[in-house]
Coordinates of C-alpha atoms and ligand atoms in Angstrom, one line a residue:
X1167 CA 49.0 -81.0 23.4
X1168 CA 51.0 -80.2 21.3
X1169 CA 51.9 -83.8 20.3
X1170 CA 47.4 -84.2 20.1
X1171 CA 46.7 -81.5 18.0
X1172 CA 49.1 -82.4 15.3
X1173 CA 47.4 -86.0 15.2
X1174 CA 47.0 -86.8 11.1
X1175 CA 43.2 -88.1 10.8
X1176 CA 43.5 -90.3 7.3
X1177 CA 45.5 -92.8 6.5
X1178 CA 46.8 -90.0 4.1
X1179 CA 47.5 -87.3 5.4
X1180 CA 50.4 -89.2 7.4
X1181 CA 53.1 -89.1 5.2
X1182 CA 51.9 -85.1 4.7
X1183 CA 52.4 -84.9 9.6
X1184 CA 55.5 -85.6 9.5
X1185 CA 57.0 -83.7 7.0
X1186 CA 55.4 -80.4 8.3
X1187 CA 56.1 -82.1 11.7
X1188 CA 60.2 -82.1 10.4
X1189 CA 59.7 -79.1 8.6
X1190 CA 59.0 -77.0 11.1
X1191 CA 61.5 -78.8 13.4
X1192 CA 63.5 -77.4 10.4
X1193 CA 62.1 -74.2 10.0
X1194 CA 62.4 -73.2 14.1
X1195 CA 66.4 -74.3 13.9
X1196 CA 67.4 -72.3 10.5
X1197 CA 64.9 -69.1 12.8
X1198 CA 67.2 -69.6 15.9
X1199 CA 70.0 -69.7 13.6
X1200 CA 69.5 -66.6 12.3
X1201 CA 69.0 -67.9 8.7
X1202 CA 65.0 -66.7 8.1
X1203 CA 64.1 -64.3 6.3
X1204 CA 60.9 -62.9 8.2
X1205 CA 58.9 -61.6 5.8
X1206 CA 58.4 -57.5 7.0
X1207 CA 59.6 -58.6 10.4
X1208 CA 62.9 -57.4 11.4
X1209 CA 64.5 -61.2 13.6
X1210 CA 64.7 -58.2 16.5
X1211 CA 60.8 -57.1 16.4
X1212 CA 60.1 -60.2 16.4
X1213 CA 62.5 -61.3 19.5
X1214 CA 61.4 -58.2 21.0
X1215 CA 57.5 -59.4 20.7
X1216 CA 58.4 -62.3 21.5
X1217 CA 59.8 -61.8 25.0
X1218 CA 56.8 -60.0 25.2
X1219 CA 54.8 -62.8 24.9
X1220 CA 51.7 -61.4 26.8
X1221 CA 50.8 -59.7 23.4
X1222 CA 47.4 -58.6 23.9
X1223 CA 48.6 -54.8 22.9
X1224 CA 48.1 -56.1 19.4
X1225 CA 44.5 -53.5 18.0
X1226 CA 44.3 -51.8 14.7
X1227 CA 44.7 -48.3 15.1
X1228 CA 44.5 -45.6 12.8
X1229 CA 42.3 -47.2 9.8
X1230 CA 39.5 -45.7 7.9
X1231 CA 36.8 -47.9 8.6
X1232 CA 34.2 -49.2 5.1
X1233 CA 30.6 -48.2 5.3
X1234 CA 29.7 -51.2 7.5
X1235 CA 27.2 -52.3 10.6
X1236 CA 29.0 -50.6 13.4
X1237 CA 32.4 -49.6 13.6
X1238 CA 33.0 -52.9 14.7
X1239 CA 34.1 -52.7 10.6
X1240 CA 32.1 -55.9 9.8
X1241 CA 29.1 -55.2 6.9
X1242 CA 26.5 -57.3 7.4
X1243 CA 24.3 -56.8 9.6
X1244 CA 25.2 -58.2 14.1
X1245 CA 21.6 -58.0 15.6
X1246 CA 22.6 -58.7 19.7
X1247 CA 20.5 -61.8 19.9
X1248 CA 23.2 -63.1 17.2
X1249 CA 26.1 -61.7 18.3
X1250 CA 28.3 -60.4 20.5
X1251 CA 30.7 -57.3 19.2
X1252 CA 34.5 -57.5 20.2
X1253 CA 36.1 -55.1 19.5
X1254 CA 37.1 -55.4 15.4
X1255 CA 35.1 -58.4 16.0
X1256 CA 32.1 -60.3 17.0
X1257 CA 30.9 -63.6 17.9
X1258 CA 27.9 -65.8 17.2
X1259 CA 26.2 -66.7 20.6
X1260 CA 26.2 -70.3 20.5
X1261 CA 22.3 -70.5 21.6
X1262 CA 21.5 -68.6 18.1
X1263 CA 22.6 -71.8 16.5
X1264 CA 20.0 -74.2 17.4
X1265 CA 18.4 -74.7 14.4
X1266 CA 20.4 -73.0 12.4
X1267 CA 20.6 -76.6 11.5
X1268 CA 24.3 -78.5 9.9
X1269 CA 25.6 -75.6 7.9
X1270 CA 25.8 -71.7 9.3
X1271 CA 23.7 -69.3 7.5
X1272 CA 26.2 -66.5 6.3
X1273 CA 23.9 -64.5 8.9
X1274 CA 24.9 -66.5 11.7
X1275 CA 28.9 -67.0 11.2
X1276 CA 30.9 -65.7 13.7
X1277 CA 33.4 -62.5 12.3
X1278 CA 37.6 -62.5 12.5
X1279 CA 38.7 -59.2 11.3
X1280 CA 42.2 -57.7 12.5
X1281 CA 40.8 -55.0 10.5
X1282 CA 37.9 -54.4 8.4
X1283 CA 36.1 -55.6 5.8
X1284 CA 37.6 -54.1 2.6
X1285 CA 35.4 -53.9 -0.9
X1286 CA 37.0 -55.9 -3.3
X1287 CA 35.1 -55.1 -6.8
X1288 CA 34.7 -59.3 -7.5
X1289 CA 35.7 -58.6 -11.7
X1290 CA 38.8 -56.1 -11.3
X1291 CA 40.3 -59.1 -8.6
X1292 CA 43.1 -61.2 -9.4
X1293 CA 45.2 -63.4 -7.5
X1294 CA 49.0 -63.2 -7.7
X1295 CA 50.7 -66.8 -6.9
X1296 CA 55.3 -65.7 -7.1
X1297 CA 58.2 -67.0 -5.6
X1298 CA 61.4 -68.8 -6.2
X1299 CA 59.1 -72.2 -5.2
X1300 CA 58.6 -71.7 -9.1
X1301 CA 59.9 -73.3 -12.0
X1302 CA 59.5 -69.7 -13.8
X1303 CA 58.0 -66.5 -13.2
X1304 CA 54.5 -64.9 -11.4
X1305 CA 51.3 -66.0 -12.2
X1306 CA 47.9 -64.3 -12.1
X1307 CA 45.0 -65.7 -11.9
X1308 CA 40.6 -64.3 -12.6
X1309 CA 37.6 -65.4 -10.3
X1310 CA 37.0 -66.7 -14.3
X1311 CA 40.5 -68.7 -14.0
X1312 CA 39.9 -69.9 -11.1
X1313 CA 36.0 -70.6 -11.7
X1314 CA 37.1 -72.7 -14.9
X1315 CA 38.9 -75.2 -13.0
X1316 CA 38.0 -78.5 -11.5
X1317 CA 35.8 -77.3 -8.8
X1318 CA 35.4 -79.4 -4.6
X1319 CA 32.9 -78.6 -2.5
X1320 CA 33.4 -79.6 1.2
X1321 CA 32.0 -78.9 5.0
X1322 CA 33.9 -77.4 7.3
X1323 CA 34.7 -75.5 10.7
X1324 CA 36.2 -72.3 10.5
X1325 CA 36.9 -70.8 13.9
X1326 CA 39.9 -68.8 15.9
X1327 CA 42.3 -70.7 17.9
X1328 CA 41.4 -68.6 20.4
X1329 CA 37.7 -69.7 20.8
X1330 CA 37.2 -70.5 24.0
X1331 CA 39.6 -68.3 25.6
X1332 CA 38.2 -66.0 28.2
X1333 CA 36.8 -69.3 30.4
X1334 CA 40.9 -70.1 31.3
X1335 CA 40.0 -66.9 33.4
X1336 CA 36.5 -67.7 34.3
X1337 CA 37.1 -71.3 34.4
X1338 CA 40.9 -71.8 35.7
X1339 CA 42.3 -68.6 37.1
X1340 CA 44.3 -67.7 35.2
X1341 CA 45.8 -64.9 33.1
X1342 CA 45.9 -65.3 29.0
X1343 CA 45.8 -61.9 26.3
X1344 CA 43.4 -61.5 23.5
X1345 CA 40.3 -61.5 22.3
X1346 CA 38.0 -62.5 25.2
X1347 CA 35.9 -64.9 22.9
X1348 CA 33.3 -67.1 24.7
X1349 CA 32.9 -70.6 22.9
X1350 CA 31.1 -68.5 19.4
X1351 CA 34.4 -68.0 17.7
X1352 CA 33.2 -70.4 15.8
X1353 CA 31.1 -71.2 12.3
X1354 CA 30.4 -74.4 9.7
X1355 CA 30.2 -74.1 6.0
X1356 CA 29.6 -75.6 2.7
X1357 CA 32.7 -74.6 0.7
X1358 CA 32.7 -74.4 -3.3
X1359 CA 36.1 -73.6 -4.3
X1360 CA 39.0 -74.2 -6.8
X1361 CA 42.2 -77.1 -4.9
X1362 CA 44.9 -74.8 -4.2
X1363 CA 46.7 -78.2 -5.7
X1364 CA 45.1 -77.4 -9.1
X1365 CA 46.1 -73.5 -8.5
X1366 CA 50.5 -74.6 -7.6
X1367 CA 50.4 -76.5 -10.1
X1368 CA 49.3 -74.4 -13.4
X1369 CA 51.5 -72.2 -11.6
X1370 CA 54.3 -74.2 -11.9
X1371 CA 55.1 -75.3 -8.9
X1372 CA 59.0 -76.6 -8.8
X1373 CA 60.0 -79.7 -6.5
X1374 CA 61.9 -77.1 -4.2
X1375 CA 59.0 -75.4 -2.5
X1376 CA 58.4 -76.0 0.7
X1377 CA 56.0 -73.4 1.9
X1378 CA 53.2 -71.3 0.2
X1379 CA 52.1 -68.0 1.9
X1380 CA 48.3 -66.6 1.3
X1381 CA 47.9 -63.4 2.2
X1382 CA 45.2 -61.0 3.1
X1383 CA 43.9 -57.6 0.8
X1384 CA 42.9 -56.2 3.9
X1385 CA 44.6 -53.5 5.2
X1386 CA 48.0 -53.6 7.1
X1387 CA 48.0 -54.8 10.6
X1388 CA 49.5 -51.9 13.5
X1389 CA 49.8 -52.9 17.1
X1390 CA 49.4 -50.7 19.7
X1391 CA 52.7 -49.1 19.7
X1392 CA 52.1 -48.6 15.9
X1393 CA 54.7 -50.9 14.8
X1394 CA 52.8 -52.6 11.2
X1395 CA 52.8 -55.9 10.8
X1396 CA 51.5 -55.9 7.8
X1397 CA 49.0 -57.6 5.6
X1398 CA 48.1 -60.5 7.4
X1399 CA 49.7 -63.7 5.5
X1400 CA 50.5 -66.8 7.3
X1401 CA 52.8 -69.8 6.1
X1402 CA 51.6 -72.8 5.6
X1403 CA 53.5 -76.0 4.7
X1404 CA 53.2 -77.6 0.9
X1405 CA 51.9 -80.6 2.5
X1406 CA 48.8 -79.0 3.5
X1407 CA 48.3 -76.5 0.2
X1408 CA 48.2 -79.6 -1.4
X1409 CA 46.6 -81.8 0.5
X1410 CA 42.7 -80.3 1.0
X1411 CA 43.0 -76.4 0.7
X1412 CA 40.8 -75.4 -1.1
X1413 CA 40.5 -71.5 -2.9
X1414 CA 36.5 -70.9 -2.3
X1415 CA 34.5 -68.8 -3.7
X1416 CA 31.1 -69.4 -2.8
X1417 CA 30.4 -70.0 0.9
X1418 CA 26.6 -72.4 1.7
X1419 CA 25.4 -72.3 -2.1
X1420 CA 26.2 -68.1 -2.4
X1421 CA 28.9 -66.0 -3.6
X1422 CA 31.6 -65.6 -0.2
X1423 CA 30.3 -62.5 2.0
X1424 CA 31.6 -59.1 2.5
X1425 CA 32.9 -60.6 5.8
X1426 CA 34.2 -64.0 5.0
X1427 CA 36.7 -63.4 2.2
X1428 CA 34.5 -61.7 -1.2
X1429 CA 35.5 -62.3 -3.7
X1430 CA 37.8 -65.4 -2.6
X1431 CA 39.2 -66.9 0.6
X1432 CA 41.6 -70.0 1.4
X1433 CA 40.2 -72.8 3.7
X1434 CA 42.3 -75.0 5.2
X1435 CA 40.2 -77.8 7.0
X1436 CA 40.7 -78.3 10.5
X1437 CA 43.3 -76.2 11.0
X1438 CA 43.2 -73.2 12.7
X1439 CA 40.9 -70.3 11.8
X1440 CA 44.2 -67.9 10.5
X1441 CA 45.0 -70.6 8.1
X1442 CA 41.9 -69.3 6.1
X1443 CA 43.1 -66.1 5.0
X1444 CA 40.6 -64.8 3.4
X1445 CA 40.2 -61.7 0.9
X1446 CA 43.2 -63.2 -0.7
X1447 CA 44.9 -61.5 -2.9
X1448 CA 48.9 -63.4 -3.6
X1449 CA 50.3 -66.2 -2.7
X1450 CA 53.8 -66.8 -1.8
X1451 CA 55.3 -69.2 -3.2
X1452 CA 59.4 -70.9 -1.6
X1453 CA 61.5 -72.6 -1.8
X1454 CA 62.7 -71.9 2.0
X1455 CA 60.6 -71.7 4.7
X1456 CA 58.8 -68.3 5.3
X1457 CA 57.2 -66.1 7.7
X1458 CA 55.4 -63.5 8.8
X1459 CA 54.1 -62.3 13.1
X1460 CA 51.4 -65.0 12.6
X1461 CA 53.7 -67.8 13.0
X1462 CA 56.0 -66.7 14.7
X1463 CA 55.0 -64.7 17.5
X1464 CA 51.0 -65.3 17.0
X1465 CA 49.6 -68.6 16.9
X1466 CA 52.2 -70.9 19.1
X1467 CA 51.8 -72.0 22.4
X1468 CA 54.1 -70.4 25.1
X1469 CA 54.0 -70.5 29.0
X1470 CA 55.3 -72.5 31.7
X1471 CA 54.6 -75.9 29.7
X1472 CA 56.1 -74.6 26.8
X1473 CA 59.8 -74.3 25.8
X1474 CA 60.5 -70.1 25.6
X1475 CA 60.4 -70.4 21.9
X1476 CA 56.9 -71.5 21.7
X1477 CA 55.9 -74.8 20.4
X1478 CA 55.4 -75.5 16.8
X1479 CA 53.6 -73.2 14.8
X1480 CA 49.8 -74.2 15.4
X1481 CA 47.8 -76.9 13.0
X1482 CA 44.9 -78.6 13.6
X1483 CA 41.8 -77.5 16.0
X1484 CA 41.4 -78.9 19.0
X1485 CA 38.1 -80.6 19.9
X1486 CA 35.0 -79.0 22.2
X1487 CA 31.1 -79.6 22.8
X1488 CA 29.6 -76.4 23.8
X1489 CA 25.6 -76.0 25.0
X1490 CA 23.0 -74.3 22.6
X1491 CA 22.3 -72.6 25.5
X1492 CA 22.7 -69.0 27.6
X1493 CA 24.9 -68.7 30.5
X1494 CA 22.7 -69.1 32.9
X1495 CA 19.7 -70.4 31.1
X1496 CA 16.7 -70.8 33.4
X1497 CA 15.1 -73.8 32.9
X1498 CA 11.9 -74.8 35.2
X1499 CA 11.5 -77.8 37.4
X1500 CA 9.7 -81.2 36.6
X1501 CA 9.0 -80.4 33.4
X1502 CA 11.4 -82.5 30.0
X1503 CA 13.7 -80.4 28.4
X1504 CA 15.9 -81.8 25.3
X1505 CA 19.3 -79.8 25.6
X1506 CA 21.5 -79.6 22.7
X1507 CA 24.0 -79.0 21.2
X1508 CA 27.0 -79.5 19.1
X1509 CA 30.7 -80.7 19.3
X1510 CA 33.5 -81.1 17.1
X1511 CA 37.5 -82.1 16.7
X1512 CA 40.2 -81.0 14.0
X1513 CA 42.1 -84.2 14.4
X1514 CA 38.8 -87.0 13.2
X1515 CA 34.6 -86.6 13.6
X1516 CA 33.7 -87.2 16.8
X1517 CA 32.8 -90.4 18.1
X1518 CA 30.9 -90.1 21.4
X1519 CA 29.0 -87.1 23.7
X1520 CA 28.7 -87.9 27.4
X1521 CA 26.6 -85.1 29.4
X1522 CA 26.3 -84.3 33.2
X1523 CA 23.9 -82.8 35.3
X1524 CA 25.5 -83.6 38.6
X1525 CA 29.0 -81.2 38.3
X1526 CA 30.3 -85.2 36.9
X1527 CA 28.7 -87.4 39.6
X1528 CA 27.1 -89.4 36.7
X1529 CA 28.1 -89.3 32.9
X1530 CA 24.8 -90.2 30.1
X1531 CA 25.9 -90.8 26.5
X1532 CA 24.3 -88.2 24.3
X1533 CA 22.4 -89.0 21.3
X1534 CA 24.4 -88.0 17.7
X1535 CA 21.4 -86.1 15.0
X1536 CA 24.4 -86.3 12.7
X1537 CA 26.6 -88.9 10.3
X1538 CA 30.0 -87.6 12.5
X1539 CA 32.9 -86.5 10.2
X1540 CA 35.9 -85.0 10.6
X1541 CA 36.4 -81.2 9.5
X1542 CA 32.8 -80.1 10.3
X1543 CA 31.0 -80.5 13.9
X1544 CA 28.1 -82.9 15.4
X1545 CA 24.6 -81.8 16.7
X1546 CA 24.0 -83.9 20.5
X1547 CA 21.2 -84.0 22.7
X1548 CA 20.5 -84.6 25.7
X1549 CA 16.4 -85.0 27.6
X1550 CA 16.5 -83.4 30.8
X1551 CA 13.9 -83.3 33.7
X1552 CA 16.2 -81.2 36.6
X1553 CA 14.3 -81.7 40.0
X1554 CA 15.0 -79.0 42.2
X1555 CA 15.3 -75.7 41.8
X1556 CA 18.4 -74.3 41.8
X1557 CA 22.0 -73.5 40.6
X1558 CA 23.0 -76.5 38.2
X1559 CA 26.4 -77.3 36.4
X1560 CA 26.0 -78.9 33.1
X1561 CA 28.9 -80.7 31.8
X1562 CA 29.3 -81.9 28.7
X1563 CA 32.5 -83.8 27.6
X1564 CA 33.9 -84.6 23.6
X1565 CA 35.8 -87.6 22.2
X1566 CA 36.4 -88.0 19.1
X1567 CA 38.3 -90.6 16.5
X1568 CA 41.4 -90.7 17.4
X1569 CA 40.9 -91.5 21.2
X1570 CA 41.4 -87.3 22.5
X1571 CA 38.9 -86.7 25.6
X1572 CA 37.9 -83.1 27.1
X1573 CA 39.9 -82.9 29.9
X1574 CA 39.3 -80.9 32.9
X1575 CA 41.4 -78.4 32.6
X1576 CA 44.1 -77.3 28.9
X1577 CA 47.6 -77.0 29.9
X1578 CA 47.8 -72.3 30.2
X1579 CA 49.0 -71.0 27.5
X1580 CA 49.7 -66.9 27.3
X1581 CA 47.5 -66.4 24.7
X1582 CA 45.0 -68.5 25.3
X1583 CA 44.9 -70.8 22.6
X1584 CA 42.9 -74.1 21.7
X1585 CA 40.5 -74.3 25.0
X1586 CA 40.0 -77.7 24.5
X1587 CA 38.6 -78.6 28.5
X1588 CA 35.2 -79.5 29.9
X1589 CA 33.0 -76.4 30.0
X1590 CA 30.4 -76.3 32.8
X1591 CA 27.6 -74.2 31.8
X1592 CA 25.9 -72.8 35.0
X1593 CA 22.0 -72.3 35.0
X1594 CA 19.6 -72.5 37.1
X1595 CA 16.8 -74.9 37.8
X1596 CA 13.6 -72.3 38.6
X1597 CA 10.3 -73.7 40.7
Ligands
MTE2771 N1 42.6 -61.6 5.6 C1 41.9 -62.0 6.8 N2 42.3 -63.1 6.7 C2 42.0 -64.0 7.9 C3 41.8 -62.8 9.2 C4 41.4 -61.7 8.6 O1 41.5 -61.2 10.0 N3 42.4 -60.9 7.8 N4 41.8 -63.6 10.4 C5 41.7 -64.6 10.5 C6 41.3 -65.2 11.6 S1 42.5 -65.3 13.2 C7 39.9 -66.3 11.6 S2 39.5 -66.8 13.0 C8 39.1 -66.3 10.2 C9 38.0 -65.9 10.8 O2 36.9 -66.4 9.3 P1 36.0 -65.2 9.2 O3 35.9 -63.9 9.8 O4 35.6 -65.9 7.8 O5 34.9 -66.6 10.5 O6 39.6 -65.7 9.2 C10 40.9 -65.3 9.0 N5 42.0 -64.8 7.8
MO2772 MO1 41.3 -66.4 14.4

């Protein structure tokens, strides 16, 4: 699996991807050799965390939550028909996306907060770019500085690496740790902002730079045993940073909402959600590989199928297709239904979606409603006229332009990342 989700989808990205791969190998090597700086994390702690790879326990404690709609620490309203609250996070009910169009409105967009949404003043906000990967000293940018740079707009999904995690248990009978998302830890939006590459060049990027590490302005993240992991931050290889990453200040044509990173967030298209750091306050540019708990103990694949030290840090998202239907929906027999859903892949565009209404005995090609594009999802539909009343399992299976097809099962990893198996969606046909 690790080889497929790391595959480039555009020729332009190909060289970047191979340098990402060699960079990861080098970084892993250095880390194992004990040469690396584990920024804010003692090597001893990293090893302890690795040993404990069941890490379910990393939850924030002791935070004074700002004014928010609930104890969740999230600011926007979270009506029950749209969201399922999971601790500090809010999952979108996938069925509530029916009719929302290709872009997810902020009112429906899932929220993944390690702590709580901070309230930041855009007029006072600055971005500090610093580190030994710059030719000279640190540079600060205001929001006006970013707005004065050429702007780019692009549609991209943000999907948590753990989206679909609870299906390891419900579909495969396997134990995993982490937020028990079903399939709604994803949204797609139109982002507008400055290119990270423009900002780095203006800051005086040196040719020795290898990693950049954006860091959020939200509170430090503490594990239950009281270990302070510091602010949410994760290194990006320079190849990705210079390729298609943006510093977004708009979402779907409006200012970025507080819960989604106001005033500025990173958008790393097609990569796991953690790469898209919200409320970014500084970016370290480094001439040596950087580490944080978010690329050492979290966001790698651990488990029987993986090396002891885990897979390389996760990069691209995997592939999924999901029905816009509640679990155990009731559908009347002998009437015509239009089953709708969405499919997406982190490695390319969607090539086809197949649907089965007879537990996989026969498959039918679904109709695609969008021109499939990389970095975002494609809506699809399939007409269905159920016969006899009773329980039915609906299946959908996406294939992308890289030739990846959803498998019957996902290889287990202890933290339940990158679930990509065909979803078995139970419904009941009623008289
Ligand atoms: N500063 C900061 N950035 C963050 C996070 C966070 O808790 N703090 N969560 C990350 C994770 S794990 C995901 S999946 C995405 C979620 O983005 P969203 O809340 O806008 O949907 O933001 C990422 N960026
Ligand atoms: Mo995430």
